[in-house]
Coordinates of N, CA and C in Angstrom, one line a residue:
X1483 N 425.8 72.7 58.8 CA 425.4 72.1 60.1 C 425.0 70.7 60.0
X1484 N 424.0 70.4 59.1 CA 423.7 69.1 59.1 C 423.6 68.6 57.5
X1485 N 423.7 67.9 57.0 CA 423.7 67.4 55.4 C 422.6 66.1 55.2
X1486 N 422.1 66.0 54.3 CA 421.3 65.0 54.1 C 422.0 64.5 52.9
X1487 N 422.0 63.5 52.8 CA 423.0 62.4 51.4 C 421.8 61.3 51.1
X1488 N 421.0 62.2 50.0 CA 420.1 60.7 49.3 C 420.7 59.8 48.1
X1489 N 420.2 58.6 48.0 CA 420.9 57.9 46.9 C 419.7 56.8 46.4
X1490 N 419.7 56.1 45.6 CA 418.9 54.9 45.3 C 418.0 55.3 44.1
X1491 N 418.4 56.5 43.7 CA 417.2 57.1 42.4 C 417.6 56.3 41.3
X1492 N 416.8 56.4 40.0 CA 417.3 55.6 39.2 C 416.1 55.6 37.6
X1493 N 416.4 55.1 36.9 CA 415.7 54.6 35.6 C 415.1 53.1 35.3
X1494 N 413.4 53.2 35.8 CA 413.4 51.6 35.7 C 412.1 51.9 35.4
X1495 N 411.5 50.6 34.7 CA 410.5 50.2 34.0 C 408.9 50.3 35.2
X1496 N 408.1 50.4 34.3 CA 406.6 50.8 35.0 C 406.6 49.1 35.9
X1497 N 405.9 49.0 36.9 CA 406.1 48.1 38.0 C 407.1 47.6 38.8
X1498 N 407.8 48.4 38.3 CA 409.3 47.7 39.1 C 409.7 48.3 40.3
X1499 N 410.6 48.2 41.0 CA 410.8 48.9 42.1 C 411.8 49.2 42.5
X1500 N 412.1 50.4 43.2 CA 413.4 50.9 44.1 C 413.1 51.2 45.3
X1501 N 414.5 51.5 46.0 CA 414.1 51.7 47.2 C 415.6 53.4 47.5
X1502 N 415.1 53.9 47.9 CA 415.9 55.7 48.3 C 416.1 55.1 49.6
X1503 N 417.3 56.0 49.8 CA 418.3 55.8 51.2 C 418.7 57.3 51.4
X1504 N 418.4 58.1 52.8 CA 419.1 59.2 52.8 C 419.4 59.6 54.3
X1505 N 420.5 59.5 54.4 CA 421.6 59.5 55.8 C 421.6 61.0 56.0
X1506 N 421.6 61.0 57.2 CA 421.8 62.7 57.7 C 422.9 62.5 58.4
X1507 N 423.9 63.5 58.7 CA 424.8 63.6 59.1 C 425.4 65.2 59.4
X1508 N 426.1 65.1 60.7 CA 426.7 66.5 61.3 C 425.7 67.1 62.5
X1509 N 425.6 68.1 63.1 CA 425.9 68.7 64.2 C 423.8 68.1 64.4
X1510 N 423.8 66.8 65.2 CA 422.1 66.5 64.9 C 422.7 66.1 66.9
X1511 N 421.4 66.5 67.8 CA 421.2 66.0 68.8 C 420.3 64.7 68.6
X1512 N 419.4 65.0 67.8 CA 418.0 64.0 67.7 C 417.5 64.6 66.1
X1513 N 416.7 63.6 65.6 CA 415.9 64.1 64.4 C 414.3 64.0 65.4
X1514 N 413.5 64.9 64.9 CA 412.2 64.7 65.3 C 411.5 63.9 64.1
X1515 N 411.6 64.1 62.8 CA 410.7 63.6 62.0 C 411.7 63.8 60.5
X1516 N 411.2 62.6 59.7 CA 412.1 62.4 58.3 C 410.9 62.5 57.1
X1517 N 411.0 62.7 56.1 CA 409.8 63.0 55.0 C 410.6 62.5 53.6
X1518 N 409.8 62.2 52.8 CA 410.4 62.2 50.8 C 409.1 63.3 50.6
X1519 N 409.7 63.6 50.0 CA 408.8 64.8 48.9 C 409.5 64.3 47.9
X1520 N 408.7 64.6 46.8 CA 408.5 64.7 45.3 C 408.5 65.9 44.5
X1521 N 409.1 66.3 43.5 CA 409.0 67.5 42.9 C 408.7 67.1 41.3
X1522 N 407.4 67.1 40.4 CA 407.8 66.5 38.9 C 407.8 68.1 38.2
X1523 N 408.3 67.9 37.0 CA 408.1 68.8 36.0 C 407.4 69.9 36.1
X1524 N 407.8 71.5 36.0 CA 406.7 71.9 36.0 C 405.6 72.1 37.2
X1525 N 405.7 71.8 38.3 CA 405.1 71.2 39.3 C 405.6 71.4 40.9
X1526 N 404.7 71.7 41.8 CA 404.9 72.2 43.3 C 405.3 71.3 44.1
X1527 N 406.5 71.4 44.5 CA 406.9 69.7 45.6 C 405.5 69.3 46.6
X1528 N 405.9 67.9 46.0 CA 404.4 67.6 47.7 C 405.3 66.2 48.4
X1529 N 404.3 66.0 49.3 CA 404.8 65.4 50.3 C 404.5 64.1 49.6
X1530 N 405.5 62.7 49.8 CA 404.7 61.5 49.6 C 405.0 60.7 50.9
X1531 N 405.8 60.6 51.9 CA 405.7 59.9 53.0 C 406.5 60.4 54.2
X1532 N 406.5 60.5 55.6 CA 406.9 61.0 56.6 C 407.2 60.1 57.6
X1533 N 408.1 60.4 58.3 CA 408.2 59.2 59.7 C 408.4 60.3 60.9
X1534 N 407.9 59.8 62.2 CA 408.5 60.7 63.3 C 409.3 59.6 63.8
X1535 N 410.3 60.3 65.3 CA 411.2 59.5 65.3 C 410.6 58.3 66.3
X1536 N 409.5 58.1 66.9 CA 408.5 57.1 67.9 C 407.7 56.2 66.5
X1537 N 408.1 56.2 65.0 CA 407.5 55.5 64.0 C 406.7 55.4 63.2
X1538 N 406.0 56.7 63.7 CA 404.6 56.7 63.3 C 404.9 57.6 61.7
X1539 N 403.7 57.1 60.9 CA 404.1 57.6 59.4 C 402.6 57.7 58.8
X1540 N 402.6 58.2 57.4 CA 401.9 58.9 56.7 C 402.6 59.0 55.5
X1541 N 401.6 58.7 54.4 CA 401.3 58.8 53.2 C 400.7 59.7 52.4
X1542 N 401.3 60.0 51.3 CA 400.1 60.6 50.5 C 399.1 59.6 49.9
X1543 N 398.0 59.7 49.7 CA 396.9 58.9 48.9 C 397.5 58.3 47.9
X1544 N 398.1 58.7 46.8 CA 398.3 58.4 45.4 C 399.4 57.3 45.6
X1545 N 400.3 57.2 47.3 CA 401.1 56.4 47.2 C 401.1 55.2 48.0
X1546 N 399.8 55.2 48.9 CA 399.6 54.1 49.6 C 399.6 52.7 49.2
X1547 N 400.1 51.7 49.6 CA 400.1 50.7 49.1 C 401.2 50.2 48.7
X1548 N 401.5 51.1 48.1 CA 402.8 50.7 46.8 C 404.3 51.4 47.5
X1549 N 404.3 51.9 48.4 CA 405.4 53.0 49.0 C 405.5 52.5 50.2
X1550 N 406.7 52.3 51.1 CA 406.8 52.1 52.7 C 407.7 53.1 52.9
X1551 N 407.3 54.0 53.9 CA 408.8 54.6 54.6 C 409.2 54.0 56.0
X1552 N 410.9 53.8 56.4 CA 410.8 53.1 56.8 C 412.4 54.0 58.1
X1553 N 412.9 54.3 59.2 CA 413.7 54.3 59.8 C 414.6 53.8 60.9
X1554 N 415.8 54.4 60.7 CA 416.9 53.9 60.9 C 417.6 54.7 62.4
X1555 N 417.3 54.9 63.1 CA 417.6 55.7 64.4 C 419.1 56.1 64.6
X1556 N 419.4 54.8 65.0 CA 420.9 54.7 64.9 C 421.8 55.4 64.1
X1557 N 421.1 55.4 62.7 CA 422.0 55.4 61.8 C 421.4 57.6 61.1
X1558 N 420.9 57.5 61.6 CA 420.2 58.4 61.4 C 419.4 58.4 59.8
X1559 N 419.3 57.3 59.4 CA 418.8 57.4 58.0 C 417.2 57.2 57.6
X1560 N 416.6 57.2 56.2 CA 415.0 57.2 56.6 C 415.0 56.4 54.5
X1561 N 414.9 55.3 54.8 CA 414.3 54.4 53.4 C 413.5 54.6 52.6
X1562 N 412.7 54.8 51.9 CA 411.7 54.7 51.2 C 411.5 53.5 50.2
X1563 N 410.9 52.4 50.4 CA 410.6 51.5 49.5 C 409.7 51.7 48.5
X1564 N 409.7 51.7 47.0 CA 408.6 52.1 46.1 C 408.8 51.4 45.4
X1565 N 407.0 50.7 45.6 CA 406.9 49.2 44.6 C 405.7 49.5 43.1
X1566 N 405.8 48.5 42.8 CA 405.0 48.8 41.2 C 404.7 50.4 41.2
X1567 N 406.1 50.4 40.4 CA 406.3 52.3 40.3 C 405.5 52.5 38.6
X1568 N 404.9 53.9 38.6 CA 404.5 53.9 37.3 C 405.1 55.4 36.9
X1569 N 404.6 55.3 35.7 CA 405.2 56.7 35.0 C 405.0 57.7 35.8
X1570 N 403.8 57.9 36.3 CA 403.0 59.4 36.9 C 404.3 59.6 38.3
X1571 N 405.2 58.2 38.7 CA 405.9 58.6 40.2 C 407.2 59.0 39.2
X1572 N 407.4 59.4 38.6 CA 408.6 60.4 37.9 C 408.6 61.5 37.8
X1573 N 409.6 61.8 38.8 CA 410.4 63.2 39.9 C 411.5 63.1 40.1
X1574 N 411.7 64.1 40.8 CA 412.9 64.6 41.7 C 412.6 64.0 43.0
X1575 N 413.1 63.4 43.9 CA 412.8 62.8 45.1 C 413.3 63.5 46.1
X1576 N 413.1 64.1 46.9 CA 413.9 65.1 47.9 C 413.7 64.7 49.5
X1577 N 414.5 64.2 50.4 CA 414.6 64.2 51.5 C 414.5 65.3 52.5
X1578 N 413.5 65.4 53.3 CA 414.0 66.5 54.0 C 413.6 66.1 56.1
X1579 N 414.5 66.6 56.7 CA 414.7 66.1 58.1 C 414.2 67.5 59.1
X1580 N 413.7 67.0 60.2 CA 413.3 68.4 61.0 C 414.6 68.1 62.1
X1581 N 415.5 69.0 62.4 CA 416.7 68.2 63.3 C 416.4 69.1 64.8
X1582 N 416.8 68.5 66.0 CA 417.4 69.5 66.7 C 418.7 69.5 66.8
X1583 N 419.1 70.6 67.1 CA 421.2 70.5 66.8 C 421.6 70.7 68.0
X1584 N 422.7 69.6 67.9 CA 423.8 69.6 69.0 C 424.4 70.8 69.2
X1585 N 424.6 71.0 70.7 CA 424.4 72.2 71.6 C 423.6 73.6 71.7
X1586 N 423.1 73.6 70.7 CA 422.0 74.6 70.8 C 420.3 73.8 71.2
X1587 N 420.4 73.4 70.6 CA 419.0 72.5 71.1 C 418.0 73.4 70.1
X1588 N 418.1 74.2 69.0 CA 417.6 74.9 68.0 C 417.3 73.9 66.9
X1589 N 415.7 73.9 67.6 CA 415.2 72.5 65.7 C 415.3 73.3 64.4
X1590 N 415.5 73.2 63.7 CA 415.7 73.6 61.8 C 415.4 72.5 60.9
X1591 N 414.6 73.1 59.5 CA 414.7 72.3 59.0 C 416.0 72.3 57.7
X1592 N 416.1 70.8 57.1 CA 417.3 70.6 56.3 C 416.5 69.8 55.2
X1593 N 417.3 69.9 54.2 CA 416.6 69.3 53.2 C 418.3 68.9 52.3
X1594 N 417.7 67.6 51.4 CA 418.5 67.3 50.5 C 418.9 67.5 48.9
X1595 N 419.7 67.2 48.3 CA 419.8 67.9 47.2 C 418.9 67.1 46.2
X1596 N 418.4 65.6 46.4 CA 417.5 65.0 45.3 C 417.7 64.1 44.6
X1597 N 417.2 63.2 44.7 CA 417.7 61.8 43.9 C 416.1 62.0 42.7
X1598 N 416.7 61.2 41.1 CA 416.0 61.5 40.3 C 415.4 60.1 39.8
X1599 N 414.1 60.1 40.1 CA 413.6 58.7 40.0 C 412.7 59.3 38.0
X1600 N 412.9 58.0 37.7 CA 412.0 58.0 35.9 C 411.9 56.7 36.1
X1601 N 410.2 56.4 36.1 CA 409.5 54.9 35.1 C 409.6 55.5 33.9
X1602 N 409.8 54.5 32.9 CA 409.5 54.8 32.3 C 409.4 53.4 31.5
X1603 N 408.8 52.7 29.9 CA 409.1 52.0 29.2 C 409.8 52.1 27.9

């Protein structure tokens, strides 16, 4: 019904930065709200940033400052910028969208398969 396609993960050194891209695409009327979650090692996915589709957003604590989430309406996509990255933000990165679907008007949620971010030195 609907697919989420993240990309921009990668292997880069403590302060440096990336930025995740994840396009939604197929049977979408509207998105209500876009999110990254994190999953590390061993460890319970949490949330690190959220957008609704009127802009408004949220952070987890640990990533304030250093993290922007940022969307794309049109395009139906949702950014995540992540600046002076350190070891501790090495995860699994996971997109996930709350959609309502064309012609049913039935919201669900969808989630993506995970882009794999490592600081490391």
């Amino acid at each position: 019904q609907v697919q989420l396609v993240e990309s921009g993960g990668g292997l880069v050194q403590p302060g440096e930065s990336l930025r995740l891209s994840c396009a939604a695409s197929g049977k979408i009327s509207e998105i209500n709200d876009m999110r990254w979650y994190l999953q590390a090692p061993g460890k319970e996915r949490e949330l690190v940033a959220g957008i609704t589709s009127d802009g408004r957003t949220n952070y987890a604590d640990s990533v304030k400052g250093r993290f922007t989430i940022s969307g794309d309406n049109a395009k139906n996509t949702v950014y995540l910028q992540m600046n002076s990255l350190q070891p501790e933000d090495t995860a699994l990165y996971y997109c996930y969208a709350r959609v309502v679907l064309r012609i049913s008007y039935y919201e669900r949620d969808f989630w993506g398969q995970g882009t794999q971010v490592t600081v490391s030195s």
